[in-house]
CSV table of C-alpha atoms in Angstrom, one decimal:
chain,number,residue,atom,x,y,z
A,50,UNK,CA,189.2,131.1,-91.2
A,51,UNK,CA,188.3,128.0,-93.8
A,52,UNK,CA,188.1,124.3,-92.7
A,53,UNK,CA,191.2,122.0,-93.3
A,54,UNK,CA,192.0,121.3,-97.1
A,55,UNK,CA,192.0,117.3,-96.9
A,56,UNK,CA,188.2,117.3,-96.3
A,57,UNK,CA,188.3,113.1,-97.4
A,58,UNK,CA,191.2,112.6,-94.6
A,59,UNK,CA,189.6,114.3,-92.3
A,60,UNK,CA,186.1,112.5,-93.0
A,61,UNK,CA,187.3,109.3,-93.0
A,62,UNK,CA,188.9,110.0,-89.1
A,63,UNK,CA,186.5,111.9,-87.7
A,64,UNK,CA,184.1,109.3,-89.1
A,65,UNK,CA,185.8,106.2,-87.3
A,66,UNK,CA,186.8,107.5,-84.2
A,67,UNK,CA,184.4,106.8,-81.5
A,68,UNK,CA,185.5,109.9,-79.1
A,69,UNK,CA,184.5,113.2,-80.0
A,70,UNK,CA,186.7,114.7,-82.3
A,71,UNK,CA,186.4,118.2,-83.6
A,72,UNK,CA,187.9,121.8,-85.3
A,73,UNK,CA,188.2,125.0,-82.8
A,74,UNK,CA,188.9,128.4,-84.3
A,75,UNK,CA,191.6,129.9,-82.6
A,76,UNK,CA,189.3,131.9,-80.9
A,77,UNK,CA,187.4,129.3,-79.0
A,78,UNK,CA,184.4,128.2,-81.2
A,79,UNK,CA,183.4,125.2,-83.1
A,80,UNK,CA,184.1,125.3,-86.9
A,81,UNK,CA,183.7,120.8,-87.4
A,82,UNK,CA,182.9,118.2,-85.2
A,83,UNK,CA,182.3,114.8,-85.5
A,84,UNK,CA,179.3,112.5,-84.7
A,85,UNK,CA,180.4,110.9,-81.8
A,86,UNK,CA,179.3,114.4,-79.7
A,87,UNK,CA,175.6,113.5,-81.2
A,88,UNK,CA,176.5,110.4,-78.9
A,89,UNK,CA,178.1,112.0,-75.9
A,90,UNK,CA,176.5,115.3,-75.5
A,91,UNK,CA,173.7,114.6,-77.3
A,92,UNK,CA,174.3,117.8,-78.9
A,93,UNK,CA,175.0,117.4,-83.4
A,94,UNK,CA,177.2,119.6,-85.7
A,95,UNK,CA,173.8,122.3,-86.3
A,96,UNK,CA,174.2,122.7,-82.2
A,97,UNK,CA,177.3,122.9,-82.2
A,98,UNK,CA,179.0,124.8,-85.1
A,99,UNK,CA,179.6,128.0,-84.7
A,100,UNK,CA,179.5,128.2,-80.7
A,101,UNK,CA,182.1,129.0,-78.5
A,102,UNK,CA,183.1,126.0,-76.2
A,103,UNK,CA,183.0,128.1,-73.1
A,104,UNK,CA,179.7,128.5,-73.5
A,105,UNK,CA,179.1,124.4,-72.5
A,106,UNK,CA,181.8,124.4,-69.7
A,107,UNK,CA,180.7,124.4,-66.1
A,108,UNK,CA,181.0,127.5,-64.3
A,109,UNK,CA,183.5,126.0,-61.5
A,110,UNK,CA,186.1,125.1,-65.0
A,111,UNK,CA,185.1,128.5,-67.3
A,112,UNK,CA,188.6,130.0,-65.7
A,113,UNK,CA,190.5,127.0,-66.6
A,114,UNK,CA,189.7,126.5,-70.0
A,115,UNK,CA,189.9,130.0,-70.7
A,116,UNK,CA,193.5,130.0,-69.9
A,117,UNK,CA,194.1,127.3,-71.7
A,118,UNK,CA,192.7,128.4,-74.4
A,119,UNK,CA,194.6,131.5,-74.3
A,120,UNK,CA,197.8,129.9,-74.2
A,121,UNK,CA,196.7,128.2,-77.5
A,122,UNK,CA,196.2,131.4,-79.4
A,123,UNK,CA,200.2,132.0,-78.4
A,124,UNK,CA,202.0,129.4,-80.2
A,125,UNK,CA,201.6,125.5,-81.4
A,126,UNK,CA,200.9,123.9,-78.3
A,127,UNK,CA,200.0,120.8,-77.3
A,128,UNK,CA,197.6,120.6,-74.0
A,129,UNK,CA,195.7,118.4,-71.7
A,130,UNK,CA,192.6,119.5,-69.8
A,131,UNK,CA,190.0,118.3,-67.9
A,132,UNK,CA,186.9,120.3,-67.6
A,133,UNK,CA,183.0,120.0,-67.7
A,134,UNK,CA,180.8,120.4,-70.4
A,135,UNK,CA,176.9,120.4,-70.2
A,136,UNK,CA,174.8,118.0,-72.2
A,137,UNK,CA,171.3,118.7,-74.2
A,138,UNK,CA,169.8,116.8,-71.4
A,139,UNK,CA,172.0,119.9,-68.8
A,140,UNK,CA,173.5,117.9,-67.4
A,141,UNK,CA,177.2,118.1,-66.8
A,142,UNK,CA,179.6,115.1,-68.8
A,143,UNK,CA,183.9,115.0,-67.4
A,144,UNK,CA,185.4,115.1,-70.6
A,145,UNK,CA,189.2,115.0,-70.9
A,146,UNK,CA,190.5,116.6,-73.8
A,147,UNK,CA,194.1,116.4,-76.5
A,148,UNK,CA,194.7,119.5,-78.0
A,149,UNK,CA,197.0,120.9,-80.8
A,150,UNK,CA,197.0,124.5,-81.6
A,151,UNK,CA,198.3,125.4,-85.1
A,152,UNK,CA,198.6,129.2,-85.3
A,153,UNK,CA,199.3,130.2,-88.6
A,154,UNK,CA,196.3,128.1,-90.0
A,155,UNK,CA,194.3,130.2,-86.7
A,156,UNK,CA,192.6,126.5,-85.8
A,157,UNK,CA,193.2,123.9,-82.7
A,158,UNK,CA,192.9,119.9,-83.6
A,159,UNK,CA,191.2,118.6,-80.3
A,160,UNK,CA,190.3,115.4,-78.9
A,161,UNK,CA,187.9,114.8,-76.3
A,162,UNK,CA,187.1,111.5,-74.5
A,163,UNK,CA,184.6,110.9,-71.8
A,164,UNK,CA,186.2,110.8,-68.6
A,165,UNK,CA,182.7,110.3,-66.4
A,166,UNK,CA,183.1,106.8,-65.8
A,167,UNK,CA,187.1,106.8,-64.1
A,168,UNK,CA,185.7,110.3,-62.4
A,169,UNK,CA,183.2,108.5,-60.7
A,170,UNK,CA,185.1,105.1,-59.9
A,171,UNK,CA,188.0,107.4,-58.7
A,172,UNK,CA,185.6,109.2,-56.2
A,173,UNK,CA,184.0,106.0,-55.0
A,174,UNK,CA,187.5,104.7,-54.3
A,175,UNK,CA,188.3,107.8,-52.8
A,176,UNK,CA,185.1,107.6,-50.2
A,177,UNK,CA,186.2,104.1,-49.5
A,178,UNK,CA,189.6,105.3,-48.5
A,179,UNK,CA,188.3,108.2,-46.6
A,180,UNK,CA,185.5,105.9,-44.9
A,181,UNK,CA,188.5,103.8,-43.6
A,182,UNK,CA,190.3,106.6,-42.8
A,183,UNK,CA,187.9,108.4,-40.6
A,184,UNK,CA,187.4,105.3,-38.7
A,185,UNK,CA,191.3,104.9,-38.3
A,186,UNK,CA,190.9,108.1,-36.8
A,187,UNK,CA,188.1,107.6,-34.6
A,188,UNK,CA,189.5,104.7,-33.5
A,189,UNK,CA,192.7,106.3,-32.4
A,190,UNK,CA,190.5,108.2,-29.3
A,191,UNK,CA,190.4,105.5,-27.5
A,192,UNK,CA,193.8,103.7,-28.6
A,193,UNK,CA,195.1,102.9,-24.9
A,194,UNK,CA,193.2,106.7,-23.3
A,195,UNK,CA,193.1,106.8,-19.2
A,196,UNK,CA,189.9,106.6,-18.2
A,197,UNK,CA,189.7,110.1,-16.9
A,198,UNK,CA,189.8,110.9,-20.7
A,199,UNK,CA,187.7,108.9,-21.8
A,200,UNK,CA,185.1,111.8,-22.2
A,201,UNK,CA,187.1,114.3,-23.4
A,202,UNK,CA,187.5,111.7,-26.4
A,203,UNK,CA,184.0,111.4,-26.8
A,204,UNK,CA,183.9,114.6,-27.2
A,205,UNK,CA,186.4,114.8,-30.2
A,206,UNK,CA,184.6,111.7,-32.2
A,207,UNK,CA,180.9,113.6,-32.7
A,208,UNK,CA,183.5,116.7,-33.6
A,209,UNK,CA,185.3,114.4,-36.2
A,210,UNK,CA,182.2,112.2,-37.3
A,211,UNK,CA,180.0,115.3,-37.6
A,212,UNK,CA,182.4,117.3,-39.4
A,213,UNK,CA,182.8,114.9,-41.3
A,214,UNK,CA,179.4,114.0,-42.5
A,215,UNK,CA,178.6,117.6,-42.5
A,216,UNK,CA,175.4,116.8,-40.0
A,217,UNK,CA,174.8,119.9,-37.7
A,218,UNK,CA,174.4,118.0,-34.7
A,219,UNK,CA,176.2,115.2,-33.5
A,220,UNK,CA,174.3,113.2,-30.2
A,221,UNK,CA,176.1,109.9,-27.7
A,222,UNK,CA,172.9,108.9,-25.3
A,223,UNK,CA,173.3,106.6,-22.8
A,224,UNK,CA,170.7,104.1,-21.5
A,225,UNK,CA,170.6,104.2,-17.9
A,226,UNK,CA,171.1,101.0,-15.9
A,227,UNK,CA,167.3,100.7,-15.3
A,228,UNK,CA,166.6,100.9,-19.0
A,229,UNK,CA,164.1,102.9,-18.7
A,230,UNK,CA,165.8,106.3,-19.3
A,231,UNK,CA,168.4,107.7,-22.2
A,232,UNK,CA,170.9,110.2,-20.4
A,233,UNK,CA,172.1,112.8,-23.2
A,234,UNK,CA,176.0,112.9,-21.8
A,235,UNK,CA,178.2,114.3,-25.3
A,236,UNK,CA,176.7,116.7,-27.9
A,237,UNK,CA,178.5,118.6,-30.7
A,238,UNK,CA,176.6,121.3,-32.7
A,239,UNK,CA,178.1,122.8,-36.1
A,240,UNK,CA,178.5,126.6,-36.1
A,241,UNK,CA,175.5,128.2,-35.8
A,242,UNK,CA,173.5,125.7,-35.0
A,243,UNK,CA,171.7,125.4,-31.3
A,244,UNK,CA,172.4,122.9,-28.5
A,245,UNK,CA,170.3,120.9,-26.8
A,246,UNK,CA,171.8,118.8,-24.3
A,247,UNK,CA,169.9,121.1,-21.6
A,248,UNK,CA,167.0,120.7,-22.9
A,249,UNK,CA,167.1,117.3,-23.7
A,250,UNK,CA,169.2,116.2,-20.2
A,251,UNK,CA,167.0,113.0,-20.2
A,252,UNK,CA,164.8,111.2,-22.0
A,253,UNK,CA,162.0,108.5,-21.2
A,254,UNK,CA,161.5,105.5,-22.3
A,255,UNK,CA,158.1,106.2,-22.7
A,256,UNK,CA,158.5,110.0,-24.5
A,257,UNK,CA,159.6,108.0,-27.9
A,258,UNK,CA,157.8,105.0,-28.0
A,259,UNK,CA,157.6,104.1,-31.9
A,260,UNK,CA,161.8,105.1,-32.2
A,261,UNK,CA,163.1,103.0,-28.7
A,262,UNK,CA,161.0,100.1,-29.8
A,263,UNK,CA,163.2,99.7,-33.6
A,264,UNK,CA,166.6,101.0,-31.0
A,265,UNK,CA,165.7,98.3,-28.4
A,266,UNK,CA,165.6,96.0,-31.2
A,267,UNK,CA,169.3,97.3,-32.3
A,268,UNK,CA,167.8,98.5,-35.9
A,269,UNK,CA,169.0,101.7,-37.1
A,270,UNK,CA,166.2,104.3,-37.6
A,271,UNK,CA,166.9,106.3,-40.7
A,272,UNK,CA,164.4,109.2,-40.8
A,273,UNK,CA,165.4,111.9,-44.4
A,274,UNK,CA,162.5,113.9,-44.1
A,275,UNK,CA,160.7,113.7,-40.2
A,276,UNK,CA,157.4,115.2,-41.5
A,277,UNK,CA,156.8,112.0,-43.1
A,278,UNK,CA,157.1,110.2,-40.4
A,279,UNK,CA,154.1,107.6,-40.1
A,280,UNK,CA,150.9,107.7,-38.3
A,281,UNK,CA,152.4,105.8,-35.5
A,282,UNK,CA,155.3,108.1,-34.7
A,283,UNK,CA,153.3,110.9,-34.3
A,284,UNK,CA,154.8,111.9,-30.7
A,285,UNK,CA,158.5,111.1,-32.3
A,286,UNK,CA,157.1,113.7,-35.8
A,287,UNK,CA,156.1,116.6,-33.1
A,288,UNK,CA,158.5,116.0,-30.7
A,289,UNK,CA,161.0,116.5,-33.2
A,290,UNK,CA,159.3,118.8,-35.4
A,291,UNK,CA,159.2,121.4,-32.3
A,292,UNK,CA,162.8,120.7,-31.6
A,293,UNK,CA,163.7,121.8,-35.5
A,294,UNK,CA,165.3,118.8,-36.6
A,295,UNK,CA,164.5,117.6,-40.0
A,296,UNK,CA,166.1,114.5,-41.3
A,297,UNK,CA,167.9,112.4,-38.2
A,298,UNK,CA,170.1,108.7,-37.8
A,299,UNK,CA,170.1,107.2,-34.6
A,300,UNK,CA,172.2,104.3,-34.3
A,301,UNK,CA,171.7,101.4,-31.5
A,302,UNK,CA,175.1,100.8,-29.5
A,303,UNK,CA,175.2,97.7,-28.6
A,304,UNK,CA,177.3,95.4,-26.8
A,305,UNK,CA,177.1,91.1,-27.0
A,306,UNK,CA,173.6,92.0,-28.3
A,307,UNK,CA,172.6,94.8,-25.3
A,308,UNK,CA,171.8,98.0,-25.9
A,309,UNK,CA,173.9,100.7,-24.6
A,310,UNK,CA,173.0,103.5,-25.9
A,311,UNK,CA,172.2,105.6,-29.4
A,312,UNK,CA,174.4,107.9,-31.7
A,313,UNK,CA,172.2,110.8,-33.5
A,314,UNK,CA,173.0,112.4,-36.3
A,315,UNK,CA,171.1,115.3,-36.8
A,316,UNK,CA,170.3,117.7,-39.7
A,317,UNK,CA,168.1,121.3,-38.5
A,318,UNK,CA,169.4,123.4,-42.0
A,319,UNK,CA,168.1,121.7,-44.7
A,320,UNK,CA,166.9,117.9,-45.2
A,321,UNK,CA,169.5,115.0,-45.4
A,322,UNK,CA,169.7,111.9,-46.9
A,323,UNK,CA,172.3,109.9,-46.0
A,324,UNK,CA,173.6,107.0,-48.0
A,325,UNK,CA,174.3,103.6,-47.4
A,326,UNK,CA,178.0,104.3,-46.4
A,327,UNK,CA,177.1,107.0,-44.3
A,328,UNK,CA,175.2,104.0,-42.2
A,329,UNK,CA,177.9,101.5,-42.4
A,330,UNK,CA,180.2,104.3,-40.9
A,331,UNK,CA,177.7,104.1,-38.6
A,332,UNK,CA,177.8,101.0,-37.6
A,333,UNK,CA,181.1,100.7,-36.8
A,334,UNK,CA,181.5,104.1,-34.9
A,335,UNK,CA,178.3,102.6,-32.2
A,336,UNK,CA,180.3,99.6,-32.0
A,337,UNK,CA,183.0,101.4,-31.6
A,338,UNK,CA,181.3,103.8,-28.9
A,339,UNK,CA,180.2,100.9,-26.8
A,340,UNK,CA,182.9,99.2,-27.0
A,341,UNK,CA,184.3,101.8,-25.0
A,342,UNK,CA,181.5,102.5,-23.1
A,343,UNK,CA,181.7,98.6,-21.6
A,344,UNK,CA,185.4,99.1,-20.9
A,345,UNK,CA,184.6,102.4,-19.0
A,346,UNK,CA,182.1,100.3,-17.2
A,347,UNK,CA,184.8,97.1,-16.5
A,348,UNK,CA,187.4,99.7,-15.3
A,349,UNK,CA,184.8,100.9,-12.6
A,350,UNK,CA,184.1,98.0,-11.9
A,351,UNK,CA,187.3,96.9,-11.4
A,352,UNK,CA,187.7,99.7,-8.6
A,353,UNK,CA,185.1,98.3,-6.2
A,354,UNK,CA,185.7,94.4,-7.5
A,355,UNK,CA,188.9,93.3,-6.3
A,356,UNK,CA,188.0,89.1,-6.7
A,357,UNK,CA,187.2,89.8,-10.4
A,358,UNK,CA,190.1,91.8,-11.1
A,359,UNK,CA,191.8,89.6,-13.5
A,360,UNK,CA,189.0,88.4,-15.2
A,361,UNK,CA,187.7,92.1,-16.5
A,362,UNK,CA,191.0,93.0,-17.2
A,363,UNK,CA,191.2,90.7,-20.2
A,364,UNK,CA,187.9,92.0,-21.0
A,365,UNK,CA,189.6,95.3,-21.1
A,366,UNK,CA,192.4,94.3,-23.4
A,367,UNK,CA,190.4,92.3,-25.6
A,368,UNK,CA,188.5,95.8,-25.8
A,369,UNK,CA,191.5,97.8,-26.2
A,370,UNK,CA,193.0,95.5,-28.9
A,371,UNK,CA,189.6,95.2,-31.1
A,372,UNK,CA,189.6,99.1,-31.3
A,373,UNK,CA,193.4,99.0,-31.6
A,374,UNK,CA,192.9,96.9,-34.9
A,375,UNK,CA,190.6,99.7,-36.1
A,376,UNK,CA,192.9,101.7,-35.6
A,377,UNK,CA,195.2,100.8,-37.9
A,378,UNK,CA,193.4,99.4,-40.7
A,379,UNK,CA,195.2,98.0,-43.9
A,380,UNK,CA,193.3,98.9,-46.9
A,381,UNK,CA,193.7,97.1,-50.1
A,382,UNK,CA,192.6,100.3,-52.6
A,383,UNK,CA,194.0,98.3,-56.1
A,384,UNK,CA,195.2,95.7,-57.3
A,385,UNK,CA,199.2,94.9,-55.9
A,386,UNK,CA,198.3,98.2,-54.0
A,387,UNK,CA,197.6,98.6,-50.1
A,388,UNK,CA,197.2,101.3,-48.0
A,389,UNK,CA,198.3,101.8,-44.5
A,390,UNK,CA,196.8,105.2,-42.4
A,391,UNK,CA,198.8,105.8,-39.5
A,392,UNK,CA,196.8,107.8,-36.5
A,393,UNK,CA,198.1,109.1,-34.0
A,394,UNK,CA,202.2,108.6,-32.1
A,395,UNK,CA,204.5,106.1,-33.2
A,396,UNK,CA,206.6,103.7,-30.8
A,397,UNK,CA,208.9,100.7,-31.2
A,398,UNK,CA,206.7,98.8,-29.9
A,399,UNK,CA,203.6,100.2,-32.3
A,400,UNK,CA,205.8,99.9,-35.4
A,401,UNK,CA,206.9,96.9,-34.3
A,402,UNK,CA,203.2,95.6,-34.6
A,403,UNK,CA,202.2,97.6,-37.3
A,404,UNK,CA,205.1,96.2,-39.7
A,405,UNK,CA,204.3,92.3,-39.1
A,406,UNK,CA,200.7,93.0,-39.8
A,407,UNK,CA,201.6,95.0,-43.0
A,408,UNK,CA,204.8,92.4,-43.8
A,409,UNK,CA,201.9,89.7,-43.6
A,410,UNK,CA,198.9,91.5,-45.8
A,411,UNK,CA,201.5,91.8,-48.2
A,412,UNK,CA,203.2,88.7,-48.3
A,413,UNK,CA,199.0,87.6,-48.8
A,414,UNK,CA,198.0,89.7,-51.2
A,415,UNK,CA,201.2,89.5,-53.2
A,416,UNK,CA,200.8,93.5,-53.1
A,417,UNK,CA,204.2,95.3,-55.2
A,418,UNK,CA,203.1,98.7,-53.7
A,419,UNK,CA,202.4,99.7,-49.9
A,420,UNK,CA,201.1,103.2,-49.0
A,421,UNK,CA,201.9,104.4,-45.6
A,422,UNK,CA,199.8,107.9,-45.1
A,423,UNK,CA,200.9,110.0,-42.1
A,424,UNK,CA,198.7,113.2,-42.1
A,425,UNK,CA,197.5,111.7,-38.9
A,426,UNK,CA,200.5,111.1,-36.8
A,427,UNK,CA,200.7,113.8,-34.6
A,428,UNK,CA,204.5,114.5,-34.7
A,429,UNK,CA,207.5,113.4,-35.5
A,430,UNK,CA,210.9,113.1,-33.9
A,431,UNK,CA,214.2,111.1,-34.8
A,432,UNK,CA,212.8,107.8,-33.5
A,433,UNK,CA,209.5,107.5,-35.2
A,434,UNK,CA,211.3,108.7,-38.6
A,435,UNK,CA,213.6,105.6,-37.8
A,436,UNK,CA,211.2,103.5,-37.3
A,437,UNK,CA,209.2,105.0,-40.4
A,438,UNK,CA,212.7,104.2,-42.6
A,439,UNK,CA,212.9,100.5,-40.8
A,440,UNK,CA,209.3,99.4,-42.0
A,441,UNK,CA,210.2,101.0,-45.5
A,442,UNK,CA,213.1,99.3,-46.0
A,443,UNK,CA,211.3,95.5,-44.6
A,444,UNK,CA,209.0,96.4,-47.2
A,445,UNK,CA,211.8,96.2,-50.2
A,446,UNK,CA,212.6,93.1,-48.5
A,447,UNK,CA,209.8,91.4,-50.1
A,448,UNK,CA,210.6,92.2,-53.4
A,449,UNK,CA,207.5,95.4,-52.9
A,450,UNK,CA,208.0,99.2,-52.4
A,451,UNK,CA,207.5,101.6,-50.0
A,452,UNK,CA,205.3,105.0,-50.5
A,453,UNK,CA,205.3,107.7,-48.3
A,454,UNK,CA,202.0,110.2,-48.8
A,455,UNK,CA,200.5,113.1,-46.6
A,456,UNK,CA,203.1,114.7,-44.8
A,457,UNK,CA,202.4,117.8,-43.2
A,458,UNK,CA,204.9,120.9,-43.6
A,459,UNK,CA,205.3,121.1,-40.2
A,460,UNK,CA,206.2,117.4,-39.8
A,461,UNK,CA,208.7,118.2,-42.9
A,462,UNK,CA,210.3,120.5,-41.3
A,463,UNK,CA,211.2,118.8,-38.1
A,464,UNK,CA,212.3,116.0,-40.1
A,465,UNK,CA,214.5,118.5,-41.5
A,466,UNK,CA,215.7,120.1,-38.9
A,467,UNK,CA,216.5,117.3,-36.8
A,468,UNK,CA,218.4,115.8,-39.9
A,469,UNK,CA,216.7,113.0,-40.9
A,470,UNK,CA,217.3,112.4,-44.5
A,471,UNK,CA,214.5,111.3,-46.6
A,472,UNK,CA,215.9,111.1,-50.2
A,473,UNK,CA,215.7,107.9,-50.9
A,474,UNK,CA,212.5,107.0,-50.1
A,475,UNK,CA,208.8,108.1,-52.8
A,476,UNK,CA,207.5,110.8,-50.9
A,477,UNK,CA,203.8,112.1,-52.2
A,478,UNK,CA,201.8,115.0,-50.8
A,479,UNK,CA,198.2,113.6,-50.4
A,480,UNK,CA,196.8,109.5,-50.7
A,481,UNK,CA,195.5,110.2,-54.1
A,482,UNK,CA,199.0,111.5,-55.7
A,483,UNK,CA,200.3,108.7,-54.7
A,484,UNK,CA,197.4,106.4,-55.7
A,485,UNK,CA,197.9,107.7,-58.5
A,486,UNK,CA,201.8,106.8,-59.0
A,487,UNK,CA,201.8,103.7,-58.1
A,488,UNK,CA,198.7,102.9,-60.5
A,489,UNK,CA,201.3,104.5,-62.9
A,490,UNK,CA,204.4,101.9,-61.9
A,491,UNK,CA,202.2,99.0,-61.9
A,492,UNK,CA,200.5,99.7,-65.6
A,493,UNK,CA,204.0,100.9,-66.7
A,494,UNK,CA,205.2,97.5,-65.4
A,495,UNK,CA,202.7,96.0,-67.1
A,496,UNK,CA,203.5,97.3,-70.7
A,497,UNK,CA,207.4,96.5,-70.0
A,498,UNK,CA,206.7,92.7,-69.2
A,499,UNK,CA,204.3,92.9,-72.5
A,500,UNK,CA,206.6,94.2,-74.5
A,501,UNK,CA,209.5,91.3,-73.9
A,502,UNK,CA,206.8,88.8,-73.9
A,503,UNK,CA,206.2,89.9,-77.7
A,504,UNK,CA,210.0,89.7,-78.3
A,505,UNK,CA,210.4,86.6,-76.7
A,506,UNK,CA,208.0,85.2,-79.0
A,507,UNK,CA,209.2,86.6,-82.1
A,508,UNK,CA,212.9,85.6,-81.6
A,509,UNK,CA,211.6,82.0,-80.5
A,510,UNK,CA,209.6,82.2,-84.2
A,511,UNK,CA,213.2,83.3,-85.5
A,512,UNK,CA,214.6,80.6,-84.2
A,513,UNK,CA,212.1,77.9,-85.6
A,514,UNK,CA,212.6,78.5,-89.3
A,515,UNK,CA,216.3,78.4,-89.4
A,516,UNK,CA,216.1,74.4,-88.0
A,517,UNK,CA,213.2,74.3,-90.7
A,518,UNK,CA,215.5,75.1,-93.2
């Protein structure tokens, strides 16, 4: 099939549009391309004409792209599509396509936009949210936990941390009372990774002088490659190599400026270089562990020292308050959009505290939407559902809208069996979907407001001319 007849119009349109435009044959091969392809992929007309679009598409996106091309062959239709296309440098660029098929001509008219920056921003935003939610989830293991359950809380927290950061092993070492030994009290290992707890049940302070010196200075130690440790860390390099550790991070767990223990991440199957966000997360987790450890020691002292009972109880309550604050973070993820991830069980007292904190934040940030993320809610009964609905109704009194995200299938079934009506609530499958809905609503409101202002301005000018006449 030949190119479209109106050549002059096509050339003008191709020249003026900053985004890549093209005409494809119905089989997906390029027939005509604009100069913008050179700027976007580094590929010009000589590289693309006659070549099939599928040759450029990332292997993970080939199936969806082929399916859309097949739909275009079947009849006149307009489609949207996102995929990654390989550039001249070999890197892949995210493109968002709008395609119109004209089967009678045997052609597909296509407009592609480079959305790589948007994708990176979305990933960064979701990473930030996921980090906050991970902190909240880990904190939930220590909220109102009994002394007898603290060991189980540490183990669960290490497992969650290891899986989220894709570590091979996570550990918690406690510093002995005399400050001369580190005790390997808790450890989590990924499937197929050997445990070192028995082999390293106790580590003396002088076994790793280079590492210990930095930990006592409360410095995070990040070693992307054990083999690259400096000469002054020869004993550490030799010991970690013998243990099969290729990369590691050690974060001091400190309380009131005093080292209490060490949280560790190990990589054994491949080298790992953890980024700044992971180091920041480990700092928060280290502080959380230190608070919990100090609380544990405080509660043990309470049993033995009756005359110090009241003062130690205040310490415990302050620490519980700090952990509870971490367990219910309110995150402003977008202008006028808040996210409240809920974890664990929700009783009347906690629901009241959460609602009060959320309302204060809505007023303070002038937000229009509050997304209540309930993936981490353990179970829903009629009381929990009533607390949630009451919270959403209270949000509306401030002129904002509450949105629920992450309702699990078992939670939805329980709610239905209890006769709980959620039809009046804006519910979304997951946080990303809810966030996109809020952003669309904000942009729609902004567009309507701009049109009203434009119409008002036009009427004002009309009245002014009338009075002048």
